[in-house]
Short mmCIF file of C-alpha atoms and ligand atoms in Angstrom, two decimals:
data_model
loop_
_atom_site.label_atom_id
_atom_site.label_comp_id
_atom_site.label_asym_id
_atom_site.label_seq_id
_atom_site.Cartn_x
_atom_site.Cartn_y
_atom_site.Cartn_z
CA MET A 272 0.12 -0.10 0.07
CA SER A 273 1.05 3.42 -0.69
CA ILE A 274 1.29 6.58 1.90
CA ARG A 275 -1.32 7.94 0.14
CA GLU A 276 -3.94 4.49 0.74
CA ARG A 277 -2.52 3.91 4.42
CA VAL A 278 -3.77 7.22 5.00
CA ARG A 279 -7.24 7.07 3.78
CA ALA A 280 -7.35 3.66 5.16
CA ILE A 281 -6.77 5.13 9.11
CA PHE A 282 -9.10 7.90 8.28
CA LYS A 283 -11.79 5.77 7.40
CA GLU A 284 -11.47 3.80 10.21
CA LEU A 285 -10.79 6.50 12.92
CA PRO A 286 -14.51 7.70 14.57
CA SER A 287 -15.20 11.35 13.74
CA GLY A 288 -13.83 13.75 16.40
CA VAL A 289 -10.24 11.92 16.52
CA THR A 290 -7.47 13.92 15.28
CA LEU A 291 -4.78 12.40 13.45
CA VAL A 292 -1.31 13.30 13.93
CA ALA A 293 0.98 12.26 11.55
CA ALA A 294 4.38 11.18 13.25
CA THR A 295 7.31 11.91 10.89
CA LYS A 296 10.58 11.88 12.44
CA THR A 297 13.17 10.34 9.79
CA ARG A 298 10.40 10.74 7.30
CA THR A 299 11.55 12.78 3.98
CA VAL A 300 9.52 16.19 3.11
CA GLU A 301 8.18 13.80 -0.21
CA GLU A 302 7.05 11.47 1.73
CA ILE A 303 5.22 13.89 4.24
CA GLN A 304 3.79 15.99 1.37
CA GLU A 305 2.09 12.55 0.40
CA ALA A 306 0.17 12.23 3.54
CA ILE A 307 -1.01 15.59 3.57
CA GLU A 308 -2.23 15.26 -0.11
CA ALA A 309 -3.96 12.29 1.18
CA GLY A 310 -5.63 14.82 3.81
CA VAL A 311 -3.21 14.54 6.96
CA LYS A 312 -3.93 18.37 8.87
CA VAL A 313 -1.39 17.74 11.62
CA ILE A 314 2.15 17.19 11.91
CA GLY A 315 4.05 15.56 14.93
CA GLU A 316 8.09 15.87 14.99
CA ASN A 317 10.31 14.83 17.65
CA TYR A 318 13.25 17.34 16.78
CA VAL A 319 12.96 21.29 16.89
CA GLN A 320 16.15 21.00 14.07
CA GLU A 321 14.43 18.48 11.74
CA ALA A 322 10.99 20.53 12.12
CA ALA A 323 12.45 23.58 11.26
CA LYS A 324 13.82 21.85 8.16
CA LYS A 325 10.73 20.48 6.95
CA GLN A 326 8.75 23.57 7.65
CA MET A 327 10.76 25.72 5.58
CA VAL A 328 9.58 23.05 2.41
CA LEU A 329 6.39 22.46 3.64
CA GLY A 330 5.07 25.51 5.22
CA ARG A 331 2.20 26.31 7.86
CA GLY A 332 -0.68 25.14 6.03
CA VAL A 333 -0.99 22.24 8.43
CA LYS A 334 -0.81 22.29 11.88
CA TRP A 335 2.66 21.19 13.94
CA HIS A 336 3.16 19.51 16.91
CA CYS A 337 6.12 18.85 19.01
CA ILE A 338 5.56 15.14 20.38
CA GLY A 339 9.41 14.22 21.37
CA HIS A 340 11.21 15.36 24.61
CA LEU A 341 12.05 19.33 24.80
CA GLN A 342 14.93 20.69 25.98
CA THR A 343 14.83 24.32 27.55
CA ASN A 344 17.43 25.83 25.18
CA LYS A 345 15.02 24.87 22.34
CA ALA A 346 12.13 26.35 24.03
CA GLU A 347 12.56 29.85 21.77
CA GLN A 348 12.62 27.51 18.08
CA ALA A 349 9.84 25.87 19.78
CA VAL A 350 7.42 28.45 20.27
CA ARG A 351 8.08 29.74 16.72
CA LEU A 352 7.81 26.47 15.20
CA PHE A 353 4.80 24.50 16.79
CA ASP A 354 1.46 24.96 17.09
CA LEU A 355 1.17 23.02 20.13
CA ILE A 356 3.64 21.67 22.17
CA GLN A 357 2.19 17.85 23.61
CA THR A 358 5.06 17.22 25.86
CA LEU A 359 5.81 19.84 28.39
CA ASP A 360 7.36 17.57 31.44
CA SER A 361 9.04 20.04 33.95
CA TRP A 362 8.33 23.41 35.59
CA LYS A 363 11.50 24.52 34.02
CA LEU A 364 10.24 23.82 30.72
CA ALA A 365 7.09 26.27 31.46
CA GLU A 366 8.68 28.76 32.47
CA GLU A 367 10.83 28.92 29.62
CA LEU A 368 8.20 28.39 27.07
CA ASN A 369 6.16 30.85 28.48
CA LYS A 370 8.76 33.69 28.79
CA ARG A 371 9.22 33.01 24.83
CA ALA A 372 5.70 33.09 24.16
CA PHE A 373 5.33 36.20 26.21
CA LYS A 374 8.18 37.76 24.00
CA LYS A 375 6.39 37.05 21.34
CA GLY A 376 3.39 38.13 22.32
CA LEU A 377 1.55 34.65 22.16
CA ILE A 378 -0.36 32.12 23.87
CA LEU A 379 1.12 28.59 23.60
CA PRO A 380 -1.23 26.14 23.37
CA VAL A 381 0.66 22.69 25.67
CA LEU A 382 -0.32 19.46 26.74
CA VAL A 383 1.20 18.04 29.70
CA GLU A 384 3.04 14.59 29.34
CA VAL A 385 1.91 12.02 31.87
CA ASN A 386 4.63 9.49 32.41
CA SER A 387 1.65 6.82 32.78
CA GLY A 388 3.91 4.12 33.57
CA ARG A 389 6.38 5.55 36.05
CA GLU A 390 9.03 4.47 33.96
CA PRO A 391 12.38 6.39 34.90
CA GLN A 392 13.85 6.34 32.31
CA LYS A 393 11.01 8.38 30.37
CA SER A 394 9.84 11.73 30.63
CA GLY A 395 6.31 13.12 31.45
CA VAL A 396 5.16 13.88 35.00
CA PHE A 397 4.26 11.10 37.24
CA PRO A 398 0.14 10.33 37.39
CA GLU A 399 0.48 11.30 40.71
CA ASP A 400 1.83 14.94 40.28
CA VAL A 401 -0.33 15.65 37.19
CA LEU A 402 -3.13 17.42 38.91
CA ILE A 403 -1.18 20.16 41.04
CA PHE A 404 1.20 20.83 38.22
CA VAL A 405 -1.71 21.94 35.84
CA GLU A 406 -2.94 24.31 38.43
CA LYS A 407 0.74 25.36 38.28
CA LEU A 408 0.77 25.86 34.59
CA SER A 409 -2.72 27.78 34.76
CA ARG A 410 -0.82 30.52 36.46
CA LEU A 411 1.44 30.82 33.79
CA SER A 412 -0.15 34.07 31.56
CA ASN A 413 1.25 32.83 28.42
CA LEU A 414 0.80 29.19 28.32
CA SER A 415 -2.57 27.51 27.41
CA VAL A 416 -3.27 23.95 28.72
CA LYS A 417 -4.74 21.85 26.51
CA GLY A 418 -5.02 18.24 27.65
CA LEU A 419 -2.65 15.35 28.38
CA MET A 420 -0.68 13.51 25.93
CA THR A 421 1.13 9.90 27.07
CA MET A 422 3.31 7.50 25.30
CA GLY A 423 2.93 4.32 27.83
CA PRO A 424 5.29 1.64 28.20
CA LEU A 425 6.59 -0.26 25.52
CA THR A 426 4.86 -3.27 25.75
CA GLU A 427 5.29 -6.99 23.79
CA LYS A 428 1.81 -7.02 23.16
CA PRO A 429 -0.59 -3.44 22.36
CA GLU A 430 -3.69 -4.74 25.04
CA GLU A 431 -0.80 -4.35 27.88
CA VAL A 432 -1.06 -0.72 27.63
CA ARG A 433 -4.44 -0.53 28.02
CA PRO A 434 -4.40 0.46 31.71
CA PHE A 435 -1.96 3.00 31.11
CA PHE A 436 -4.21 4.55 28.83
CA ARG A 437 -7.33 4.27 31.34
CA LEU A 438 -4.90 5.82 33.98
CA THR A 439 -4.10 8.91 31.87
CA LYS A 440 -8.02 9.40 30.89
CA ASP A 441 -8.87 9.23 34.30
CA ILE A 442 -6.63 12.01 35.14
CA PHE A 443 -7.66 13.71 31.96
CA THR A 444 -11.83 13.87 33.80
CA GLU A 445 -10.01 14.40 36.81
CA ILE A 446 -8.71 17.86 36.15
CA GLU A 447 -11.99 18.55 33.73
CA ARG A 448 -14.16 18.29 36.13
CA LYS A 449 -11.78 20.78 38.88
CA GLN A 450 -12.77 23.67 36.11
CA ILE A 451 -9.23 25.47 36.92
CA PRO A 452 -9.62 28.83 35.48
CA GLY A 453 -7.78 28.86 32.02
CA VAL A 454 -7.42 25.45 31.52
CA LYS A 455 -9.51 24.02 28.53
CA MET A 456 -9.37 20.19 28.86
CA GLN A 457 -9.85 19.96 24.61
CA PHE A 458 -7.51 16.78 23.87
CA LEU A 459 -6.30 13.35 24.87
CA SER A 460 -3.31 12.39 22.73
CA MET A 461 -2.78 8.58 22.96
CA GLY A 462 -1.78 5.71 20.79
CA MET A 463 0.25 4.66 18.07
CA SER A 464 0.51 3.05 15.20
CA ASP A 465 0.02 -0.44 17.25
CA THR A 466 -2.34 0.91 19.90
CA TRP A 467 -4.36 3.59 18.52
CA ARG A 468 -7.64 1.57 18.24
CA ILE A 469 -7.13 0.81 21.92
CA ALA A 470 -6.59 4.54 23.06
CA VAL A 471 -9.55 5.25 21.22
CA GLN A 472 -11.53 2.69 23.00
CA GLU A 473 -9.96 4.29 26.08
CA GLY A 474 -10.93 7.54 25.21
CA ALA A 475 -8.46 9.28 23.19
CA ASN A 476 -9.32 12.09 20.76
CA MET A 477 -5.57 12.47 19.05
CA VAL A 478 -3.71 9.41 17.89
CA ARG A 479 -0.16 10.07 17.05
CA ILE A 480 0.78 7.37 13.98
CA GLY A 481 4.16 6.83 12.08
CA THR A 482 5.13 3.29 10.76
CA ALA A 483 1.20 2.38 10.16
CA ILE A 484 1.05 5.77 7.60
CA PHE A 485 5.02 5.29 6.10
CA GLY A 486 5.98 1.60 6.83
CA PRO A 487 8.53 0.61 9.21
CA ARG A 488 11.24 3.45 10.03
CA THR A 489 15.16 2.27 8.50
CA THR A 490 16.88 5.32 10.32
CA GLY A 491 16.57 7.11 13.18
CA GLN A 492 15.19 6.94 16.80
CA PRO A 493 12.46 3.99 17.35
C1 PLP B 582 7.43 8.27 17.02
C2 PLP B 582 6.60 8.48 17.75
C3 PLP B 582 4.90 7.93 17.33
C4 PLP B 582 4.28 7.01 16.47
O1 PLP B 582 5.31 5.82 16.30
P1 PLP B 582 4.94 5.19 15.45
O2 PLP B 582 4.81 3.45 16.56
O3 PLP B 582 5.69 4.55 14.30
O4 PLP B 582 3.19 4.77 14.98
C5 PLP B 582 3.99 8.78 18.20
N1 PLP B 582 4.55 9.27 19.16
C6 PLP B 582 5.58 9.49 19.47
C7 PLP B 582 6.27 10.46 21.19
C8 PLP B 582 6.51 9.25 18.68
O5 PLP B 582 7.73 9.44 18.83
#
C-alpha cells in the first residue's frame, strides 16, 4: 500500500472527532507531502531542527505539533515552530516556554506529558503529580493547557498498554471536573501505530501514527 492509501484507510476507520497526527520523524518531505495530499492536517515532529527544515518546505498550511522531548534551550525555536507542544514535562520548561511566548506576544497551547508507566528513564509527569502541575501551569500568563499526552510503556502486546491509557483518561477527567480557570481539557493524545485503536476505546481524541502511515523506520530513533 502507498502512503496515500494507508492514510485513507486510517481516516476511514478513525471515529469522527479523533485527530490524526502523523508522526513524521526521519520521514522525507516528499513522504510527508504525500500524507498531506491524502488529508493529513497535523504533523508531529520530535526534533526542533528537523521540524524547522521540513517546515521551510512544507509551510504552515498544516499544524505542527511537538511530540518529542523538548530541551529548555530549544524553547525559543519551539515557540516559533509549533502550534501545540504535546510534551510539556517540567516546570523549568514551562517557565522558559512562557517567557518566550510572552516575548512574542502569543499564548502557547500545551499538553502535559504524563509518564503513565512511572518509568524512570522516560520523560513526563508522574500520574500523582499531574493535577498539581496543571494548577501551577494555569497561573502562567502565556501558556494555555489544552489537555494531556501519554506514550505508555513499550509493551510486548498492544493490549498491555490499555491500563496506562485508562489511568491517563481518569486523570484527564479529574482535571476537567476541577474546572481550573484558564485550563481547557480539549485533547487527550494517546496511541501509536499498534495501539491507537485501544487508545480510542479508552477515550483518546488525538492519535499519533508513524509506521502505519509511512512503513517501518529505517533510520533514526525508534
Ligand atoms: C514515533 C512516535 C510516534 C509514532 O510511533 P509509530 O509506532 O511509528 O506509530 C508517536 N508518538 C511519539 C511521541 C513518537 O515519538
